Coordinates of C-alpha atoms and ligand atoms in Angstrom, one line a residue:
X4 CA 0.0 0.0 0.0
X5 CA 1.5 3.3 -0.9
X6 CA 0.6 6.9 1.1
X7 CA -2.2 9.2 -0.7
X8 CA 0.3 11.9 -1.8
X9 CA -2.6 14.7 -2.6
X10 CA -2.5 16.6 1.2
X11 CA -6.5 17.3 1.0
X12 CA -7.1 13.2 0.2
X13 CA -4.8 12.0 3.5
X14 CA -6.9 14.5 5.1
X15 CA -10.1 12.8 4.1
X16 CA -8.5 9.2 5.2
X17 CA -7.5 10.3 7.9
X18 CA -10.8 12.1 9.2
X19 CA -12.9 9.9 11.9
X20 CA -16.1 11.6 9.8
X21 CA -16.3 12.7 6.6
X22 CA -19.5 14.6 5.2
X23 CA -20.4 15.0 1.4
X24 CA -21.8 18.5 1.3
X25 CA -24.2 20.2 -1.1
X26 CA -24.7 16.9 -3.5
X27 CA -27.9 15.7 -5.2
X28 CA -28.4 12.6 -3.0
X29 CA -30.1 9.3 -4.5
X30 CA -30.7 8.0 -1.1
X31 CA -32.9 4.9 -2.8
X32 CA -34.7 3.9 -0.2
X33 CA -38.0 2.3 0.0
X34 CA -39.7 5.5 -0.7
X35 CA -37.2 6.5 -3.3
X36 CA -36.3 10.0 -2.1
X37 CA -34.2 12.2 -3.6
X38 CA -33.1 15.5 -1.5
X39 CA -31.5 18.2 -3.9
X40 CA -28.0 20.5 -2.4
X41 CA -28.3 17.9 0.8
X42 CA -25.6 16.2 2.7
X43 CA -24.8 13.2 3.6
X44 CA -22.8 12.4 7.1
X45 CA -20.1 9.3 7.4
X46 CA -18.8 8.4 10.9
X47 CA -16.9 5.3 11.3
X48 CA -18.3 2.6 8.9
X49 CA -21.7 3.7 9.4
X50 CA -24.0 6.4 7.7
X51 CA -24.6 8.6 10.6
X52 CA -27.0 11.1 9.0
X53 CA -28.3 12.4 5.6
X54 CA -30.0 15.8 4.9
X55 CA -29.4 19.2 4.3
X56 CA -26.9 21.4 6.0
X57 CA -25.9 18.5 8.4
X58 CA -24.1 19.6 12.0
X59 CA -21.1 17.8 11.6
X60 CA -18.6 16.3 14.6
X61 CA -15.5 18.1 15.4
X62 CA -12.4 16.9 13.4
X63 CA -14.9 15.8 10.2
X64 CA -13.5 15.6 6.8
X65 CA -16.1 17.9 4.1
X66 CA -15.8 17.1 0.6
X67 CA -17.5 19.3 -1.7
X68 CA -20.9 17.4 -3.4
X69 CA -21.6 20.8 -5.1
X70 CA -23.2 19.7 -8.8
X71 CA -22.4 16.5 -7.5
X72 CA -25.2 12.8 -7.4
X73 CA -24.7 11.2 -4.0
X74 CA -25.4 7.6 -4.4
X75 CA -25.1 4.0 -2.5
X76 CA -21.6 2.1 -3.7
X77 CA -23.2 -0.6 -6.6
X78 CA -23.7 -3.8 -6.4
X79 CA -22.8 -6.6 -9.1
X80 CA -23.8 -9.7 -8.5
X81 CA -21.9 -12.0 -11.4
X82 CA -18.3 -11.0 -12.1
X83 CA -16.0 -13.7 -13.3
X84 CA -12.9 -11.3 -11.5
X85 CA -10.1 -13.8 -12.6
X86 CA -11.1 -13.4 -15.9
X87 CA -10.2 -9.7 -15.8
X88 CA -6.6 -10.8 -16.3
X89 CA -7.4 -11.3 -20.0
X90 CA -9.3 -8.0 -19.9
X91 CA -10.9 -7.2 -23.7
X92 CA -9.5 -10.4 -25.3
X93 CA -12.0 -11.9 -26.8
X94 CA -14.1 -8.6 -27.6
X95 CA -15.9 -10.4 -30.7
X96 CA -16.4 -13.7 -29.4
X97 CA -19.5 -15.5 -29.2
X98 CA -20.4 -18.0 -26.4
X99 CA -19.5 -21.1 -28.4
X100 CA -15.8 -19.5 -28.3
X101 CA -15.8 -18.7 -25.1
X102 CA -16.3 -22.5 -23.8
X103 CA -13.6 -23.5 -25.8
X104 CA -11.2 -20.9 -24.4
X105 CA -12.2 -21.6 -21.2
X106 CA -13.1 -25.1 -21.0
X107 CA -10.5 -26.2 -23.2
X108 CA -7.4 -23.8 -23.9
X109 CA -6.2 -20.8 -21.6
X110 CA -9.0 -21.4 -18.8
X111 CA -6.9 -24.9 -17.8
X112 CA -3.6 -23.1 -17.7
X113 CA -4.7 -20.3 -15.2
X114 CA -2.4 -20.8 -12.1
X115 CA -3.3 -19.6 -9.1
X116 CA -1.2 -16.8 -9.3
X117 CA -3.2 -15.8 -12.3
X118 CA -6.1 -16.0 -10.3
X119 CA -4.9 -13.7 -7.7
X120 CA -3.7 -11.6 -10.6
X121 CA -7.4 -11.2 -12.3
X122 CA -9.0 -10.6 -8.7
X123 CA -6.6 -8.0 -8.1
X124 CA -6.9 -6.1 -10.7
X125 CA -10.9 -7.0 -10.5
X126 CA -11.1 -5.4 -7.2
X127 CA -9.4 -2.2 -8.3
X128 CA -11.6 -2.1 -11.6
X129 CA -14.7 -2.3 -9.4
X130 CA -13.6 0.5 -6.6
X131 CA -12.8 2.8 -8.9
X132 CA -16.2 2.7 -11.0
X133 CA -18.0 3.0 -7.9
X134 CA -19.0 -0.7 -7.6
X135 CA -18.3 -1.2 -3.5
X136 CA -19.6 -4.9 -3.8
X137 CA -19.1 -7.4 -6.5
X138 CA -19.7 -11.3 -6.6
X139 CA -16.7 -12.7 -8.1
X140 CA -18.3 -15.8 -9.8
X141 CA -15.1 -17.7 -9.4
X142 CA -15.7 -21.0 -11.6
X143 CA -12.3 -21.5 -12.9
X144 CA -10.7 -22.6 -9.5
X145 CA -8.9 -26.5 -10.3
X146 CA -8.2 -26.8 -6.6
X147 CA -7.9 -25.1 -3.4
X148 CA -4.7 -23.6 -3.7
X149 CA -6.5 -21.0 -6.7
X150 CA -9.3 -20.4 -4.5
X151 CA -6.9 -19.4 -1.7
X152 CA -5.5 -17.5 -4.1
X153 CA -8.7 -15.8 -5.5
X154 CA -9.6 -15.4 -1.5
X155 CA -5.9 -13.4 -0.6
X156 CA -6.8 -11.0 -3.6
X157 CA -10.3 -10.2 -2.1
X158 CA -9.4 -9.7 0.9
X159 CA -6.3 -7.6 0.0
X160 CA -8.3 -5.0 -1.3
X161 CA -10.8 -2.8 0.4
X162 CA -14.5 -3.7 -0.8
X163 CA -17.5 -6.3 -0.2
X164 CA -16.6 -9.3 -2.0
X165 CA -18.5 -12.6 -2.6
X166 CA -16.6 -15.5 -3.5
X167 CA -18.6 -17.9 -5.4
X168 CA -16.6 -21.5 -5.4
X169 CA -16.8 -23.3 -8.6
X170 CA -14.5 -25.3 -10.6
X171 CA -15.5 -25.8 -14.7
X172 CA -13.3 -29.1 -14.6
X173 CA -14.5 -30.6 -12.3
X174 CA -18.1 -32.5 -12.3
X175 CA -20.0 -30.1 -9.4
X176 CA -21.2 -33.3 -7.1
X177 CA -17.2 -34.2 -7.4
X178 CA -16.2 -31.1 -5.9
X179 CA -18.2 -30.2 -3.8
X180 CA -17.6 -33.0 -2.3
X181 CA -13.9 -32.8 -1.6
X182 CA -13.3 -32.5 2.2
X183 CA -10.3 -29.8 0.9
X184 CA -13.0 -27.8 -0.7
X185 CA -15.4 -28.1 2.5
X186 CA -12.7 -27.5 5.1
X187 CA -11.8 -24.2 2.7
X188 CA -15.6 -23.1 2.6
X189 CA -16.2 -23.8 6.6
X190 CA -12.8 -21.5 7.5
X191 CA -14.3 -18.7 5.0
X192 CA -17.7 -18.6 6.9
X193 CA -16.5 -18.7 10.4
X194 CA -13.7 -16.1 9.3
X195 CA -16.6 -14.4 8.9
X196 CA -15.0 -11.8 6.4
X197 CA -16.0 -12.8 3.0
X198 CA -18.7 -14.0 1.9
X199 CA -19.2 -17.7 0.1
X200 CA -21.4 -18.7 -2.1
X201 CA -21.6 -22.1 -4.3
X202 CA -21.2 -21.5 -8.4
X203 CA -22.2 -24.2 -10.7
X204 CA -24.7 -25.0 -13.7
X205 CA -27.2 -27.3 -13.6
X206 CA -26.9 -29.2 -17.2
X207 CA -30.8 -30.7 -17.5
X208 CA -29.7 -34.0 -17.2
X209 CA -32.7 -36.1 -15.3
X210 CA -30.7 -38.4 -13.2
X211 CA -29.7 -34.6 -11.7
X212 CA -26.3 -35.0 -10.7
X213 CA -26.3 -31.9 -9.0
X214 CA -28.4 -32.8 -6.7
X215 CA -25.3 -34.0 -4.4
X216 CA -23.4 -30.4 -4.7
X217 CA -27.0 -28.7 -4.1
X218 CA -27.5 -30.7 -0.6
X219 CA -23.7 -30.0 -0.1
X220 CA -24.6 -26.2 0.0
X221 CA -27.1 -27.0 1.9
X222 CA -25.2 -28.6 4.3
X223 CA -23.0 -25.8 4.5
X224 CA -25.6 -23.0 4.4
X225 CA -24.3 -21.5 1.4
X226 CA -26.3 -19.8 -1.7
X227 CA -26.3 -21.1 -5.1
X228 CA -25.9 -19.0 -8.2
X229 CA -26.3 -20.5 -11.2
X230 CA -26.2 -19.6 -14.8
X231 CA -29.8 -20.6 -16.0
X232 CA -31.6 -20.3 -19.1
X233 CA -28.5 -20.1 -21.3
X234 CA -29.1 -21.2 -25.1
X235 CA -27.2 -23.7 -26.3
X236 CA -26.2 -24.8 -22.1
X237 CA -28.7 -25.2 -19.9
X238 CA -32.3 -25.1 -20.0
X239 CA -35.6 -25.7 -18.6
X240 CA -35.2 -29.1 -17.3
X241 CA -32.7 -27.5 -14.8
X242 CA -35.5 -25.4 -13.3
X243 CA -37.9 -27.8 -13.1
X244 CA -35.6 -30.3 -11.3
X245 CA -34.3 -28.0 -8.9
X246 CA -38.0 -26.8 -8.4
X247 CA -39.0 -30.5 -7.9
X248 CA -35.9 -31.5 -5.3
X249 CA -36.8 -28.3 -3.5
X250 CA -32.9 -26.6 -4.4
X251 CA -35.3 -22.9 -5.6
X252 CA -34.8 -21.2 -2.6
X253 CA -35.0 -17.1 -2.2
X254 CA -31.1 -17.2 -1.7
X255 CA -30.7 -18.4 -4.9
X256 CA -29.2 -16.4 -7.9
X257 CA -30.2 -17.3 -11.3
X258 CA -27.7 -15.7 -13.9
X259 CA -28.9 -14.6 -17.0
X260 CA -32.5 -16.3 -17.0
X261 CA -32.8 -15.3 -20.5
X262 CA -34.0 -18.9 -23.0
X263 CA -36.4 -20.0 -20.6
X264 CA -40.2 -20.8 -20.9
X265 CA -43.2 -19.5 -18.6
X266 CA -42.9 -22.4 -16.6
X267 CA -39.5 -21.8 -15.5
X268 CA -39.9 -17.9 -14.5
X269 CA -43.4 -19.2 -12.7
X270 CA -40.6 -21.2 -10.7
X271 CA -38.7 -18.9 -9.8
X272 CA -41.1 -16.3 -9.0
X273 CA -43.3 -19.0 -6.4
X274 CA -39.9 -19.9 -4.7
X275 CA -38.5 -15.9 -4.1
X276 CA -35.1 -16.4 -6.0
X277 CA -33.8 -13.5 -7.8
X278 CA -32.0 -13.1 -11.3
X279 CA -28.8 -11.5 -12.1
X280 CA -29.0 -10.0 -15.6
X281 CA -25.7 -8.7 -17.7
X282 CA -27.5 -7.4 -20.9
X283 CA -24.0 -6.4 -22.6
X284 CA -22.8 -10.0 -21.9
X285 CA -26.5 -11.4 -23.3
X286 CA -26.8 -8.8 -26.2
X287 CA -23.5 -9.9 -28.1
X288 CA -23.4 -13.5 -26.6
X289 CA -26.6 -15.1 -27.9
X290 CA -27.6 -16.6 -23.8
X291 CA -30.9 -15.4 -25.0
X292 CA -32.6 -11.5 -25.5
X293 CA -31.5 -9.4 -22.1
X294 CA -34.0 -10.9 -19.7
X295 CA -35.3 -8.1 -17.4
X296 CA -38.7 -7.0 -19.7
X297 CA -39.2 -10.8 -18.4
X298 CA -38.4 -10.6 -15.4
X299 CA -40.8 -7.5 -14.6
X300 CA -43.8 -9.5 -16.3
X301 CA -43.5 -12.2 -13.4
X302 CA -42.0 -9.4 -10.7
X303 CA -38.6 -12.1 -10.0
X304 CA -36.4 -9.4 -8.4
X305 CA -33.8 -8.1 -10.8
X306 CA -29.9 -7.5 -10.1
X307 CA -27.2 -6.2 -12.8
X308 CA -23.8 -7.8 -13.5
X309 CA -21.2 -7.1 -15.7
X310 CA -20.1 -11.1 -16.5
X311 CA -16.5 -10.5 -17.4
X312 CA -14.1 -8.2 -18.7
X313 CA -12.6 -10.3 -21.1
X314 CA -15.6 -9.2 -23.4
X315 CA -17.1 -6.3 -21.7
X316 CA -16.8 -3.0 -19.6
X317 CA -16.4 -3.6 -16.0
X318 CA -18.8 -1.6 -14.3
X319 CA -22.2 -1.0 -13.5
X320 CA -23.1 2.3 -15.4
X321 CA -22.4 0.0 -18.8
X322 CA -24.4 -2.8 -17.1
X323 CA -27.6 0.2 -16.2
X324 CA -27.2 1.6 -20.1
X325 CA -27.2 -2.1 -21.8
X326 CA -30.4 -3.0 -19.4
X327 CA -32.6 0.0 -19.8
X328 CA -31.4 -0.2 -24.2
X329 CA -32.5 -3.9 -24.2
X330 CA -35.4 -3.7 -22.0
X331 CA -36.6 -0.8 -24.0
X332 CA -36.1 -2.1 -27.6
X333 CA -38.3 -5.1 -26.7
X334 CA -41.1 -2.9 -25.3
X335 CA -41.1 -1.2 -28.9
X336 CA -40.3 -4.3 -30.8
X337 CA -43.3 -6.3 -29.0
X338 CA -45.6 -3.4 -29.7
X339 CA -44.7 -3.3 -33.6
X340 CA -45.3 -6.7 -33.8
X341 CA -49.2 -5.9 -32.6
X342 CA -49.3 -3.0 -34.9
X343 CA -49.1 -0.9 -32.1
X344 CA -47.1 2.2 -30.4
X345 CA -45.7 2.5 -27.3
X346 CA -46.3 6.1 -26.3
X347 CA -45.1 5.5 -22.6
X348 CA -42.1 3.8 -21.6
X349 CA -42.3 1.3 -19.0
X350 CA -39.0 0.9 -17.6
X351 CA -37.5 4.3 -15.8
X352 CA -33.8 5.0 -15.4
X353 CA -35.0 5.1 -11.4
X354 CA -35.8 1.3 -12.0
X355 CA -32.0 0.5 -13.2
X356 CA -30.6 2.6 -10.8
X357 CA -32.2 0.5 -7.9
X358 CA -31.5 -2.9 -9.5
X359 CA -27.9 -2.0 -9.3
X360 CA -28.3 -0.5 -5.7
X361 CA -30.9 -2.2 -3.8
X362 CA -31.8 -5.0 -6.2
X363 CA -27.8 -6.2 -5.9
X364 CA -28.5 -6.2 -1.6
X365 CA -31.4 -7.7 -1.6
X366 CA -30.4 -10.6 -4.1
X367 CA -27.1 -10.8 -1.9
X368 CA -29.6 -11.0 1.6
X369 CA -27.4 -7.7 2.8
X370 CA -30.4 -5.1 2.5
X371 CA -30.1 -4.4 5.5
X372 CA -26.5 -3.3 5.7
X373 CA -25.7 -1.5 2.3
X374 CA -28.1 -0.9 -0.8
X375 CA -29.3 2.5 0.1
X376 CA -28.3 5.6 1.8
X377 CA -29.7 5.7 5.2
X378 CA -28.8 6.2 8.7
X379 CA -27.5 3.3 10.1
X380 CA -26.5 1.7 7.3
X381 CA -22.7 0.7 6.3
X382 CA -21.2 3.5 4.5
X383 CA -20.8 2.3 0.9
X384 CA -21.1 5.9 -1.1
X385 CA -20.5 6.9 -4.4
X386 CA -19.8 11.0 -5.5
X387 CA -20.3 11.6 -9.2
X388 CA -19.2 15.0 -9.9
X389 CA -17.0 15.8 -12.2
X390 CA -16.3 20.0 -12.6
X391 CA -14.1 20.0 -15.9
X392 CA -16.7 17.7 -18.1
X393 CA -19.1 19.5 -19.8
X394 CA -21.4 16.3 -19.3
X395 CA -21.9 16.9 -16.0
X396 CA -24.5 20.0 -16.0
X397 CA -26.9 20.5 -15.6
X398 CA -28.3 17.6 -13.6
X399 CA -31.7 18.0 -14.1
X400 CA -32.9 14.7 -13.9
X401 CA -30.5 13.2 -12.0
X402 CA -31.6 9.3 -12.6
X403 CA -31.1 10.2 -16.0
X404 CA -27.6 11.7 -15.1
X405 CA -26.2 8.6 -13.7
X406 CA -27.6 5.7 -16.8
X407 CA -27.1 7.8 -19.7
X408 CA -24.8 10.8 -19.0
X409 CA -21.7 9.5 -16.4
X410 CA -19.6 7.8 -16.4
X411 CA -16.7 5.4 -14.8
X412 CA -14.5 8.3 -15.0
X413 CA -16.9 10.5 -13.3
X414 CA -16.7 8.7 -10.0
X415 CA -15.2 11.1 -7.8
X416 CA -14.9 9.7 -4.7
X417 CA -15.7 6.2 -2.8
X418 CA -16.4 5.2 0.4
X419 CA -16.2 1.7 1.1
X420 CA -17.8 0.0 4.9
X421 CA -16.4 4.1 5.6
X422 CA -13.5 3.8 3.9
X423 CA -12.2 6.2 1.4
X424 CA -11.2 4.5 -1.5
X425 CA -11.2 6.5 -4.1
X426 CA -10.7 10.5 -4.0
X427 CA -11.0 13.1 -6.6
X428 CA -10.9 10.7 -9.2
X429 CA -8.0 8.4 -8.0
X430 CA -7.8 5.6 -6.3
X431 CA -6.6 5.8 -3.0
X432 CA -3.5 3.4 -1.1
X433 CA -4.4 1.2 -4.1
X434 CA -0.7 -0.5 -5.5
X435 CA -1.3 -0.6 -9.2
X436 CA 2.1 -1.5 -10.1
X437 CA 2.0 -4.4 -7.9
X438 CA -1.5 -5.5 -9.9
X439 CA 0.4 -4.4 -12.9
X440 CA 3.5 -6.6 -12.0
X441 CA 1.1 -9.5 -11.4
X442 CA -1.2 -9.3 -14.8
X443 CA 2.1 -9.0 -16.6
X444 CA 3.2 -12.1 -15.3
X445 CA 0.2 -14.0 -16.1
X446 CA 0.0 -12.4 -19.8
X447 CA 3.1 -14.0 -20.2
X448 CA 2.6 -17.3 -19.1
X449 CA -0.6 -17.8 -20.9
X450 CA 1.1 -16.4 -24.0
X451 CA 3.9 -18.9 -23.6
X452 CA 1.6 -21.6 -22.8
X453 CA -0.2 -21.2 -25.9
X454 CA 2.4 -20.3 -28.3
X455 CA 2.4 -16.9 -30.2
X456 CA -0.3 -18.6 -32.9
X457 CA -2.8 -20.0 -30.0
X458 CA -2.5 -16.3 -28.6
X459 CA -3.6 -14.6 -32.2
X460 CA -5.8 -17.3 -32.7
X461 CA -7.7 -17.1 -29.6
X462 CA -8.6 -13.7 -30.0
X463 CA -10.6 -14.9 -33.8
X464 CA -10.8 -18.2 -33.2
X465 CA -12.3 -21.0 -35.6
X466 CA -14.9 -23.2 -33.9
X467 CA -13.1 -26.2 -33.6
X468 CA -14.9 -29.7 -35.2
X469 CA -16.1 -30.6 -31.5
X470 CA -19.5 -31.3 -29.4
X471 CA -18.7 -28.1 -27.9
X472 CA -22.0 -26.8 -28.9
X473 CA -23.6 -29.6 -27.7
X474 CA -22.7 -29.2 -23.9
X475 CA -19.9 -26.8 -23.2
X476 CA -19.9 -28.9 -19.8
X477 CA -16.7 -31.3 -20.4
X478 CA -17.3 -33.2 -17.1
X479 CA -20.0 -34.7 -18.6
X480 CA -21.3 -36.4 -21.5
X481 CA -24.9 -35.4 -21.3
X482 CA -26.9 -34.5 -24.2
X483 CA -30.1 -32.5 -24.5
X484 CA -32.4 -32.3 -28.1
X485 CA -32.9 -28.5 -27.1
X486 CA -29.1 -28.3 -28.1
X487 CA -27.5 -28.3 -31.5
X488 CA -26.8 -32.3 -32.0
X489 CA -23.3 -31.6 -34.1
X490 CA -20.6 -33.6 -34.2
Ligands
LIG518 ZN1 -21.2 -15.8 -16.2

């Protein structure tokens, strides 16, 4: 950790309060309130007060909110983090080439190291667009020693981090049932400092093999997110047999929930689970059309994600745009199909905003610690003000402001659990040349691995003669007709 050089951001550090002055404030709570040139008050880890012209304790910190949005930190609830070491490789990819890089080429050759390096890096990409906590979907993790790995990154870095456990190379009911992995996921909850959750797919197979890894998180008490309702991967037979084995709970995270029928989103409505859409990740990788005008139909709770950054944009302002685009376009391309015009939109920037707010603490079971700004609550805050961008006035709809007008870049300043974090646009204590050192490191090994033609090749690659298509899923041999039968 280096020293905050700037005199004015040690000063906020080192403050026992610090009080955002003069901001609009998105408070999103229940009754969505939004106070204009109000304050908001930070003592500790806690939100101590929020209004207009707040008294302040001696010795508090004041950073100027002036033409400022005061908002809760944002949530993401599906972020493959190691990934992030590969960050904007494999930019015109579709899914079908993204199972074979990561099922069968540089997904088996991440190290732990390169795990560590991706979360790092993850972690820093998160803070400094305002996203305070992030579920690292970890599914790449071959054995214990990467997901000690992915752990000493998370808990390095300032910030509310889920790790999800899940290994791709391993059958789920395999590993979850390795006493390493349990020992592992028993010392993370009575740590009692991050968060675990379980991370696998459920294939449709109807001798349900997962059915051993679902009792195992069970067992353990732990969530399960799953990516559901994925073309091409898995389906509504997965609902229905976790619906009919009683595995639906209103922990659970369904990813994506895009190719499903009525039945399934029926299922997850009745049983209170939630569903984690990442509309960039959906719009250019064919899971299914962007979920959430779905979603709303049968009122499943909605949370944004991001996915990964080898494809996409890393934080949650992309996530809000892609969401309220998709969302939108179907609203108009359902009515044209009827003949008819929408002449009032139904989804409201205020809508997105919450989902990746509120809807991410609420999907997480942490609503009552971070989610919204009020008093009491943990001190996850986001500033967007940004004085030399002529995008930034005037905020007249302020909503609006954050979806379609800021920016990562407009982040001024973070407080994480209190925290400062980030400060006047930079990062604060954050060592970016060790992340840098550590990326680097992993660049080159994957690039060796591979071979200087794999590399190239990877970033356009041919779909290879396989049963890829077929099931991505190499720990088993199951086949569904609802998938391509090639090969
Ligand atoms: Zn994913």
């Amino acid at each position: 950790m280096t020293t905050a050089e700037n005199p004015r951001t040690a000063a906020v550090r080192d403050a026992p309060a610090v009080v955002l002055r003069g901001g609009t404030v998105l408070t999103m709570d229940a009754a969505g309130t939004v106070l204009r040139d109000a304050d908001v008050l930070v003592v500790g880890e806690r939100i101590a007060a929020v209004g207009p012209r707040l008294e302040v304790p001696e010795g508090t910190a004041e950073v100027d909110a002036t033409d400022g949005i005061v908002m809760p930190g944002m949530i993401d609830t599906h972020r493959h983090m190691w990934q992030t070491a590969m960050r904007g490789y494999g930019a015109d990819w579709t899914l079908t080439q993204y199972f074979v890089w990561n099922y069968l080429e540089h997904g088996r050759h991440f190290r732990p190291e390169d795990v560590y390096a991706g979360n790092l890096l993850s972690t820093l990409d998160s803070l400094e667009a305002g996203v305070t906590t992030s579920v690292d979907w970890s599914h790449g993790l071959q054995s214990v020693g990467h997901a000690e790995a992915a752990l000493a990154a998370l808990e390095e870095t300032p910030g509310r981090w889920v790790l999800a456990y899940g290994n791709i190379h391993a059958a789920p009911w395999e590993w979850s049932a390795s006493a390493d992995f349990q020992a592992f996921a028993r010392r993370v909850v009575d740590g009692g400092r991050t968060s675990l959750q379980m991370a696998f797919d459920v294939t449709g197979d109807p001798s349900f093999p997962e059915k051993a890894a679902f009792e195992v998180a069970r067992d353990l008490g732990l969530p399960v997110t799953t990516h559901a309702g994925v073309w091409g991967a898995t389906n509504d037979e997965g609902i229905r047999l976790m619906h009919e084995h009683g595995f639906m709970t209103p922990r659970t995270t369904y990813v994506h929930a895009a190719t499903l029928s009525e039945d399934s989103y029926q299922r997850i409505a009745a049983t209170g689970g939630s569903a984690s859409v990442s509309s960039e990740s959906e719009s250019s990788c064919g899971q299914g059309y962007p979920s959430s005008w779905k979603l709303r139909r049968h009122g499943i709770p909605v949370s944004l994600s991001v996915d990964t950054s080898v494809w996409w944009s890393a934080d949650a302002f992309s996530a809000m745009r892609a969401t309220l685009s998709s969302d939108r376009a179907r609203e108009h391309e359902l009515a044209h199909a009827e003949g008819d015009t929408v002449t009032h939109i139904g989804l409201r920037a205020q809508d997105v905003v919450g989902w990746a707010t509120r809807g991410g603490a609420e999907a997480l079971g942490i609503a009552d610690e971070v989610g919204s700004l009020e008093v009491g609550k943990r001190a996850d805050v986001v500033l967007i003000k940004n004085d030399d961008s002529p995008t930034m006035f005037p905020v007249l709809n302020p909503y609006g402001h954050v979806v379609f007008q800021a920016q990562r870049g407009d982040v001024h300043t973070v407080l994480s659990n209190g925290r400062l974090v980030k400060h006047e646009h930079r990062l604060v204590d954050a060592d970016l040349a060790k992340a840098r050192a550590a990326i680097e490191d992993t660049v080159a090994h994957l690039e060796s691995t591979l071979g200087a033609e794999g590399w190239a090749a990877g970033m356009t690659p041919d779909v290879p003669d396989t049963a890829v298509l077929d099931n991505p899923y190499t720990y088993t041999e199951y086949r569904d007709a609802s998938t391509h039968q090639r090969g």
